Amino acid sequence: GEEFEEKICLYTGAKHSILVNNGTSGLRLALHIIGVEKNEEVLITPFSFVATANAISHLGAIPHFIDIEEDSLSMCPKALEKRLNKIAFKKDGKVFNRNTGRRISALMPVHVFGIPSNLSGILKISKSWGVPIVEDAAEALGSWFNFDKNKIHCGLMGDLGVISFNGNKLITTGGGGVIITNNS
Ligand SMILES: *Cc1c(COP(=O)(O)O)cnc(C)c1O
């Protein structure tokens, strides 16, 4: 286990990695770690495997769908910004949906088929609203962002990223997953 975690850190450049039993529980744990609670909303996209939404539901939280963009097939920064400007407001440093009254506590873009999401666009919005990012990098082992002339592995631009080792993924342990992060 520890040796595998070290190899994941070495390969991805992550400071930390934590092995978990699968990608779904990794996503659920990552959301829990960044403070997502019951009845809160997590913004995701409708173009993904069902586990993205399940991880949210398992916490008793609610998936809230933002449209995708053509290039990345993942969360469209423009659609995200437009939606937040329309429905969200800030109170005591937290963001709420004025239609539902629920807190919006995380963004979870998915790197579909290993194609990196538009994280530079999504990060700007995450920072301006103060809503953290969990990257669903389940399908993205070996996918890299080109960011400011640096290569950054998918999952390491947001607060936490999760890679899956299920049988249909890039490498497999039968079932398994790992949380990666640079945030100690
Ligand atoms: C596979 C996958 C997951 C879940 O991973 P499991 O290890 O199967 O639980 C989550 N999100 C996406 C996009 C996936 O492809």
mmCIF file of C-alpha atoms and ligand atoms in Angstrom:
data_model
loop_
_atom_site.group_PDB
_atom_site.id
_atom_site.type_symbol
_atom_site.label_atom_id
_atom_site.label_comp_id
_atom_site.label_asym_id
_atom_site.label_seq_id
_atom_site.Cartn_x
_atom_site.Cartn_y
_atom_site.Cartn_z
ATOM 1 C CA GLY A 1 0.000 0.000 0.000
ATOM 2 C CA GLU A 2 2.598 2.555 1.062
ATOM 3 C CA GLU A 3 4.872 1.663 -1.840
ATOM 4 C CA PHE A 4 1.978 2.138 -4.282
ATOM 5 C CA GLU A 5 1.128 5.516 -2.714
ATOM 6 C CA GLU A 6 4.765 6.581 -3.122
ATOM 7 C CA LYS A 7 4.736 5.530 -6.771
ATOM 8 C CA ILE A 8 1.523 7.462 -7.393
ATOM 9 C CA CYS A 9 3.125 10.562 -5.836
ATOM 10 C CA LEU A 10 6.275 10.082 -7.883
ATOM 11 C CA TYR A 11 4.365 9.649 -11.153
ATOM 12 C CA THR A 12 1.753 12.394 -10.681
ATOM 13 C CA GLY A 13 3.922 14.846 -8.751
ATOM 14 C CA ALA A 14 1.391 14.911 -5.898
ATOM 15 C CA LYS A 15 2.696 15.698 -2.425
ATOM 16 C CA HIS A 16 0.252 13.249 -0.879
ATOM 17 C CA SER A 17 -1.778 10.251 -1.943
ATOM 18 C CA ILE A 18 -4.227 8.166 0.069
ATOM 19 C CA LEU A 19 -5.376 4.796 -1.221
ATOM 20 C CA VAL A 20 -9.067 3.968 -0.903
ATOM 21 C CA ASN A 21 -11.225 0.974 -1.815
ATOM 22 C CA ASN A 22 -12.620 2.568 -4.996
ATOM 23 C CA GLY A 23 -13.082 5.855 -6.832
ATOM 24 C CA THR A 24 -16.610 6.391 -5.553
ATOM 25 C CA SER A 25 -15.644 6.280 -1.893
ATOM 26 C CA GLY A 26 -12.572 8.382 -2.703
ATOM 27 C CA LEU A 27 -14.846 11.082 -4.135
ATOM 28 C CA ARG A 28 -17.187 10.790 -1.181
ATOM 29 C CA LEU A 29 -14.280 11.079 1.265
ATOM 30 C CA ALA A 30 -12.768 14.022 -0.644
ATOM 31 C CA LEU A 31 -16.086 15.883 -0.519
ATOM 32 C CA HIS A 32 -16.385 15.136 3.188
ATOM 33 C CA ILE A 33 -12.820 16.385 3.812
ATOM 34 C CA ILE A 34 -13.487 19.748 2.155
ATOM 35 C CA GLY A 35 -16.602 20.183 4.279
ATOM 36 C CA VAL A 36 -19.571 19.087 2.175
ATOM 37 C CA GLU A 37 -22.486 18.219 4.446
ATOM 38 C CA LYS A 38 -25.947 16.752 4.186
ATOM 39 C CA ASN A 39 -28.470 18.745 2.108
ATOM 40 C CA GLU A 40 -25.791 20.887 0.506
ATOM 41 C CA GLU A 41 -25.326 21.156 -3.244
ATOM 42 C CA VAL A 42 -22.295 20.052 -5.253
ATOM 43 C CA LEU A 43 -22.013 21.301 -8.824
ATOM 44 C CA ILE A 44 -21.186 18.596 -11.387
ATOM 45 C CA THR A 45 -21.913 17.900 -15.052
ATOM 46 C CA PRO A 46 -24.489 15.577 -16.629
ATOM 47 C CA PHE A 47 -21.873 13.901 -18.862
ATOM 48 C CA SER A 48 -20.145 11.377 -16.593
ATOM 49 C CA PHE A 49 -20.369 7.954 -14.992
ATOM 50 C CA VAL A 50 -23.109 7.800 -12.355
ATOM 51 C CA ALA A 51 -20.510 7.501 -9.541
ATOM 52 C CA THR A 52 -19.864 11.257 -9.702
ATOM 53 C CA ALA A 53 -23.421 11.915 -8.589
ATOM 54 C CA ASN A 54 -23.545 8.851 -6.297
ATOM 55 C CA ALA A 55 -20.588 10.090 -4.243
ATOM 56 C CA ILE A 56 -22.587 13.247 -3.508
ATOM 57 C CA SER A 57 -25.810 11.357 -2.737
ATOM 58 C CA HIS A 58 -23.942 8.974 -0.415
ATOM 59 C CA LEU A 59 -23.150 12.005 1.753
ATOM 60 C CA GLY A 60 -26.796 13.056 1.752
ATOM 61 C CA ALA A 61 -25.854 16.025 -0.433
ATOM 62 C CA ILE A 62 -27.458 16.984 -3.743
ATOM 63 C CA PRO A 63 -25.963 16.920 -7.251
ATOM 64 C CA HIS A 64 -26.613 20.131 -9.179
ATOM 65 C CA PHE A 65 -25.869 19.931 -12.897
ATOM 66 C CA ILE A 66 -23.970 22.544 -14.911
ATOM 67 C CA ASP A 67 -23.735 22.150 -18.681
ATOM 68 C CA ILE A 68 -20.591 20.912 -20.412
ATOM 69 C CA GLU A 69 -18.515 22.632 -23.100
ATOM 70 C CA GLU A 70 -17.641 21.200 -26.490
ATOM 71 C CA ASP A 71 -13.848 21.220 -26.193
ATOM 72 C CA SER A 72 -13.309 19.455 -22.859
ATOM 73 C CA LEU A 73 -16.685 17.681 -22.616
ATOM 74 C CA SER A 74 -16.545 18.834 -18.978
ATOM 75 C CA MET A 75 -17.898 21.730 -16.925
ATOM 76 C CA CYS A 76 -18.222 24.886 -19.018
ATOM 77 C CA PRO A 77 -16.734 27.842 -17.089
ATOM 78 C CA LYS A 78 -19.124 30.241 -18.846
ATOM 79 C CA ALA A 79 -22.170 28.163 -17.948
ATOM 80 C CA LEU A 80 -20.877 27.851 -14.388
ATOM 81 C CA GLU A 81 -20.353 31.581 -14.014
ATOM 82 C CA LYS A 82 -23.720 32.355 -15.560
ATOM 83 C CA ARG A 83 -25.522 29.930 -13.241
ATOM 84 C CA LEU A 84 -23.801 31.216 -10.099
ATOM 85 C CA ASN A 85 -24.476 34.835 -11.054
ATOM 86 C CA LYS A 86 -28.121 33.924 -11.540
ATOM 87 C CA ILE A 87 -28.845 31.793 -8.490
ATOM 88 C CA ALA A 88 -26.084 32.203 -5.914
ATOM 89 C CA PHE A 89 -25.389 34.669 -3.140
ATOM 90 C CA LYS A 90 -22.708 34.906 -0.473
ATOM 91 C CA LYS A 91 -23.439 35.080 3.239
ATOM 92 C CA ASP A 92 -20.831 34.839 6.029
ATOM 93 C CA GLY A 93 -18.251 33.634 3.507
ATOM 94 C CA LYS A 94 -20.504 30.807 2.337
ATOM 95 C CA VAL A 95 -22.354 30.478 -0.963
ATOM 96 C CA PHE A 96 -26.058 29.682 -1.124
ATOM 97 C CA ASN A 97 -28.556 28.841 -3.848
ATOM 98 C CA ARG A 98 -31.348 31.417 -3.535
ATOM 99 C CA ASN A 99 -33.855 29.089 -5.224
ATOM 100 C CA THR A 100 -33.373 26.184 -2.826
ATOM 101 C CA GLY A 101 -31.845 27.901 0.210
ATOM 102 C CA ARG A 102 -29.126 25.252 0.249
ATOM 103 C CA ARG A 103 -25.431 25.910 0.578
ATOM 104 C CA ILE A 104 -23.330 25.287 -2.551
ATOM 105 C CA SER A 105 -20.267 23.682 -1.015
ATOM 106 C CA ALA A 106 -18.132 22.261 -3.836
ATOM 107 C CA LEU A 107 -17.477 22.071 -7.561
ATOM 108 C CA MET A 108 -16.636 18.676 -9.043
ATOM 109 C CA PRO A 109 -15.529 18.785 -12.693
ATOM 110 C CA VAL A 110 -14.882 15.412 -14.369
ATOM 111 C CA HIS A 111 -11.975 14.708 -16.707
ATOM 112 C CA VAL A 112 -14.116 12.668 -19.070
ATOM 113 C CA PHE A 113 -12.204 9.937 -20.990
ATOM 114 C CA GLY A 114 -9.023 11.487 -19.540
ATOM 115 C CA ILE A 115 -9.551 14.814 -21.307
ATOM 116 C CA PRO A 116 -8.503 17.562 -18.867
ATOM 117 C CA SER A 117 -11.354 19.862 -17.827
ATOM 118 C CA ASN A 118 -11.013 23.599 -18.320
ATOM 119 C CA LEU A 119 -9.555 24.011 -14.843
ATOM 120 C CA SER A 120 -7.978 27.431 -15.390
ATOM 121 C CA GLY A 121 -11.434 28.814 -16.175
ATOM 122 C CA ILE A 122 -13.146 26.891 -13.374
ATOM 123 C CA LEU A 123 -10.433 27.824 -10.835
ATOM 124 C CA LYS A 124 -11.029 31.543 -11.357
ATOM 125 C CA ILE A 125 -14.704 31.094 -10.543
ATOM 126 C CA SER A 126 -13.913 28.798 -7.614
ATOM 127 C CA LYS A 127 -11.629 31.462 -6.172
ATOM 128 C CA SER A 128 -13.940 34.403 -6.726
ATOM 129 C CA TRP A 129 -16.879 32.594 -5.085
ATOM 130 C CA GLY A 130 -14.812 30.738 -2.491
ATOM 131 C CA VAL A 131 -16.158 27.302 -3.422
ATOM 132 C CA PRO A 132 -13.537 24.498 -3.362
ATOM 133 C CA ILE A 133 -12.903 21.965 -6.130
ATOM 134 C CA VAL A 134 -12.749 18.168 -6.027
ATOM 135 C CA GLU A 135 -11.573 16.841 -9.393
ATOM 136 C CA ASP A 136 -13.116 13.588 -10.554
ATOM 137 C CA ALA A 137 -9.952 12.262 -12.190
ATOM 138 C CA ALA A 138 -11.225 8.663 -12.109
ATOM 139 C CA GLU A 139 -10.470 8.274 -15.828
ATOM 140 C CA ALA A 140 -7.457 10.573 -15.917
ATOM 141 C CA LEU A 141 -4.334 8.755 -14.728
ATOM 142 C CA GLY A 142 -1.645 9.985 -17.129
ATOM 143 C CA SER A 143 -3.544 13.149 -18.147
ATOM 144 C CA TRP A 144 -1.845 16.481 -17.620
ATOM 145 C CA PHE A 145 -2.819 20.144 -17.677
ATOM 146 C CA ASN A 146 -0.557 22.596 -19.448
ATOM 147 C CA PHE A 147 -0.683 25.432 -16.962
ATOM 148 C CA ASP A 148 1.685 28.428 -17.034
ATOM 149 C CA LYS A 149 4.202 26.340 -19.020
ATOM 150 C CA ASN A 150 4.062 23.649 -16.315
ATOM 151 C CA LYS A 151 2.664 20.167 -16.660
ATOM 152 C CA ILE A 152 0.310 19.452 -13.773
ATOM 153 C CA HIS A 153 -1.327 16.062 -13.367
ATOM 154 C CA CYS A 154 -5.129 15.999 -13.436
ATOM 155 C CA GLY A 155 -6.475 16.084 -9.895
ATOM 156 C CA LEU A 156 -3.835 18.495 -8.636
ATOM 157 C CA MET A 157 -5.253 21.845 -9.741
ATOM 158 C CA GLY A 158 -8.232 21.702 -7.404
ATOM 159 C CA ASP A 159 -8.185 21.032 -3.669
ATOM 160 C CA LEU A 160 -8.328 17.249 -4.009
ATOM 161 C CA GLY A 161 -8.404 14.820 -6.920
ATOM 162 C CA VAL A 162 -9.528 11.209 -7.129
ATOM 163 C CA ILE A 163 -8.304 8.501 -9.506
ATOM 164 C CA SER A 164 -10.014 5.108 -9.885
ATOM 165 C CA PHE A 165 -8.376 1.718 -10.392
ATOM 166 C CA ASN A 166 -11.572 -0.082 -11.330
ATOM 167 C CA GLY A 167 -11.391 -2.726 -14.084
ATOM 168 C CA ASN A 168 -12.391 -0.269 -16.828
ATOM 169 C CA LYS A 169 -9.745 2.359 -15.988
ATOM 170 C CA LEU A 170 -6.173 3.139 -17.113
ATOM 171 C CA ILE A 171 -4.611 0.682 -14.685
ATOM 172 C CA THR A 172 -6.561 -1.584 -12.377
ATOM 173 C CA THR A 173 -6.266 -3.206 -8.977
ATOM 174 C CA GLY A 174 -9.552 -5.013 -9.606
ATOM 175 C CA GLY A 175 -11.240 -2.339 -7.495
ATOM 176 C CA GLY A 176 -9.479 0.610 -5.958
ATOM 177 C CA GLY A 177 -8.819 4.303 -5.986
ATOM 178 C CA VAL A 178 -6.546 7.032 -4.710
ATOM 179 C CA ILE A 179 -6.981 10.588 -3.479
ATOM 180 C CA ILE A 180 -4.155 12.901 -4.586
ATOM 181 C CA THR A 181 -3.439 16.403 -3.333
ATOM 182 C CA ASN A 182 -0.737 18.984 -2.747
ATOM 183 C CA ASN A 183 -2.617 20.304 0.260
ATOM 184 C CA SER A 184 -1.078 18.966 3.492
HETATM 185 C C1 LIG B 1 -15.077 4.931 -12.670
HETATM 186 C C2 LIG B 1 -15.500 6.280 -12.355
HETATM 187 C C3 LIG B 1 -15.810 6.661 -11.031
HETATM 188 C C4 LIG B 1 -15.874 5.721 -9.877
HETATM 189 O O1 LIG B 1 -14.799 4.908 -9.678
HETATM 190 P P1 LIG B 1 -15.025 3.432 -9.048
HETATM 191 O O2 LIG B 1 -13.638 3.014 -8.703
HETATM 192 O O3 LIG B 1 -15.667 2.616 -10.133
HETATM 193 O O4 LIG B 1 -15.886 3.586 -7.838
HETATM 194 C C5 LIG B 1 -16.138 7.975 -10.798
HETATM 195 N N1 LIG B 1 -16.202 8.870 -11.782
HETATM 196 C C6 LIG B 1 -15.908 8.550 -13.050
HETATM 197 C C7 LIG B 1 -15.951 9.613 -14.086
HETATM 198 C C8 LIG B 1 -15.584 7.246 -13.385
HETATM 199 O O5 LIG B 1 -15.320 6.932 -14.663
#
